[in-house]
XYZ file of C-alpha atoms in Angstrom:
128
model
C 10.265 -20.835 -12.380
C 10.409 -19.375 -8.975
C 8.118 -16.653 -7.917
C 10.133 -13.676 -7.067
C 9.613 -11.933 -3.723
C 7.604 -8.599 -3.657
C 9.938 -5.594 -3.617
C 10.889 -4.627 -0.554
C 8.915 -1.545 0.827
C 9.823 1.061 3.166
C 7.720 1.279 6.465
C 6.277 4.369 7.312
C 8.199 6.167 10.380
C 6.138 7.603 12.948
C 5.986 11.257 13.425
C 7.049 12.671 16.810
C 5.841 16.184 17.813
C 9.388 17.618 17.630
C 9.481 16.375 13.906
C 6.381 17.952 13.022
C 7.489 21.486 14.655
C 10.960 20.999 12.768
C 8.933 20.394 9.565
C 6.815 23.438 10.356
C 9.962 25.808 11.581
C 11.444 24.903 8.123
C 8.384 25.723 6.317
C 7.811 28.903 7.903
C 11.543 29.791 7.514
C 11.268 29.204 3.893
C 8.123 31.364 3.564
C 10.228 34.122 5.252
C 13.310 33.735 3.026
C 11.189 33.715 -0.038
C 9.205 36.649 0.736
C 12.247 38.616 1.908
C 13.601 37.801 -1.665
C 10.557 38.831 -3.550
C 10.890 42.214 -1.871
C 14.638 42.667 -2.757
C 14.217 41.598 -6.515
C 11.080 44.216 -6.499
C 13.983 46.857 -5.326
C 16.428 45.737 -7.666
C 14.566 45.168 -10.470
C 11.582 47.630 -10.609
C 7.770 47.298 -10.061
C 7.586 47.694 -13.858
C 9.316 44.744 -14.965
C 10.020 42.463 -11.899
C 10.726 39.401 -13.751
C 9.680 35.826 -12.654
C 12.016 35.907 -9.407
C 9.329 38.032 -7.409
C 6.584 35.968 -8.509
C 7.851 32.544 -8.023
C 9.196 33.623 -4.451
C 5.981 34.749 -3.320
C 4.231 31.748 -5.038
C 6.691 29.715 -2.672
C 6.003 31.307 0.400
C 2.211 31.093 -0.198
C 2.646 26.977 -0.755
C 5.100 26.608 2.259
C 2.552 28.618 4.171
C -0.700 26.489 2.792
C 1.634 23.257 3.614
C 2.059 24.808 7.063
C -1.454 25.026 7.961
C -2.370 21.662 6.387
C 0.750 19.889 8.645
C -0.593 21.980 11.972
C -4.213 20.745 11.670
C -4.946 18.478 14.753
C -7.654 16.481 12.768
C -7.898 13.503 11.047
C -6.404 14.069 7.537
C -6.680 12.633 3.976
C -3.226 11.066 3.618
C -3.240 11.544 -0.532
C -4.016 15.239 0.112
C -1.537 15.851 3.065
C 1.005 13.870 0.347
C -0.107 16.382 -2.652
C 0.368 19.286 -0.451
C 4.091 18.169 0.467
C 5.143 17.089 -2.779
C 3.969 20.739 -4.277
C 5.640 22.153 -1.689
C 8.836 20.373 -2.635
C 8.465 21.094 -6.113
C 8.220 24.693 -5.858
C 11.242 24.791 -3.502
C 13.511 23.266 -5.467
C 12.118 25.347 -8.681
C 12.661 28.458 -6.568
C 16.017 27.467 -5.344
C 17.125 26.763 -8.905
C 16.071 30.449 -9.698
C 17.462 31.940 -6.694
C 20.922 30.451 -7.667
C 21.202 32.589 -10.405
C 21.400 35.603 -8.121
C 24.302 35.768 -5.671
C 22.460 38.147 -3.177
C 19.316 35.232 -3.012
C 21.800 32.650 -1.422
C 20.083 32.350 1.545
C 16.658 31.999 -0.033
C 17.850 29.292 -2.071
C 19.503 27.641 1.064
C 16.176 28.176 2.773
C 13.941 26.604 -0.199
C 16.553 23.693 -0.057
C 16.414 22.932 3.646
C 12.535 22.898 3.248
C 12.518 20.698 0.254
C 14.913 18.355 2.061
C 12.096 18.693 5.083
C 9.543 17.737 2.445
C 11.307 14.680 1.401
C 11.770 13.649 5.025
C 8.177 14.106 5.887
C 7.121 12.076 2.729
C 9.153 8.902 4.380
C 6.731 9.446 7.605
C 3.629 8.822 5.223
C 2.323 5.213 4.574
C-alpha cells in the first residue's frame, strides 16, 4: 500500500506593518462600536434591567482593546499566547454580532464586530 502524502499545510504569510495597523484599527473600531452600543442599550433598557447586550458589548470592547495591546507589543511574544488572544477576540466578536443582530438599532455594532472577526481570521493565517 503506497504511503499517502502528508496533508498540505498553509504556509504562514508575512505580516507587514500596514497589515498590523489595519488589524489594530479594526479592533479599535469594534471596541468603540461596542462601547457606543452598550451605552445605547443601557438607555433603551434602563440601568435596573440592562439585559445581556450591554454586558456582552462591554466584554467585547474589553477583549478587542486587550487584543490590540497584545498585537501592538514590540517585544518577542509567545505565538500561542497571541493565537489564543486573537481566537478569543474572534469568538466574542461573533457572539456580540449575533446578539446585536436582534436589535436593528445595533446594526453598526454588529457590522464592526463582523469586520473585526474577519480581521482576526486573516491575522490567524499569518501565524505559523
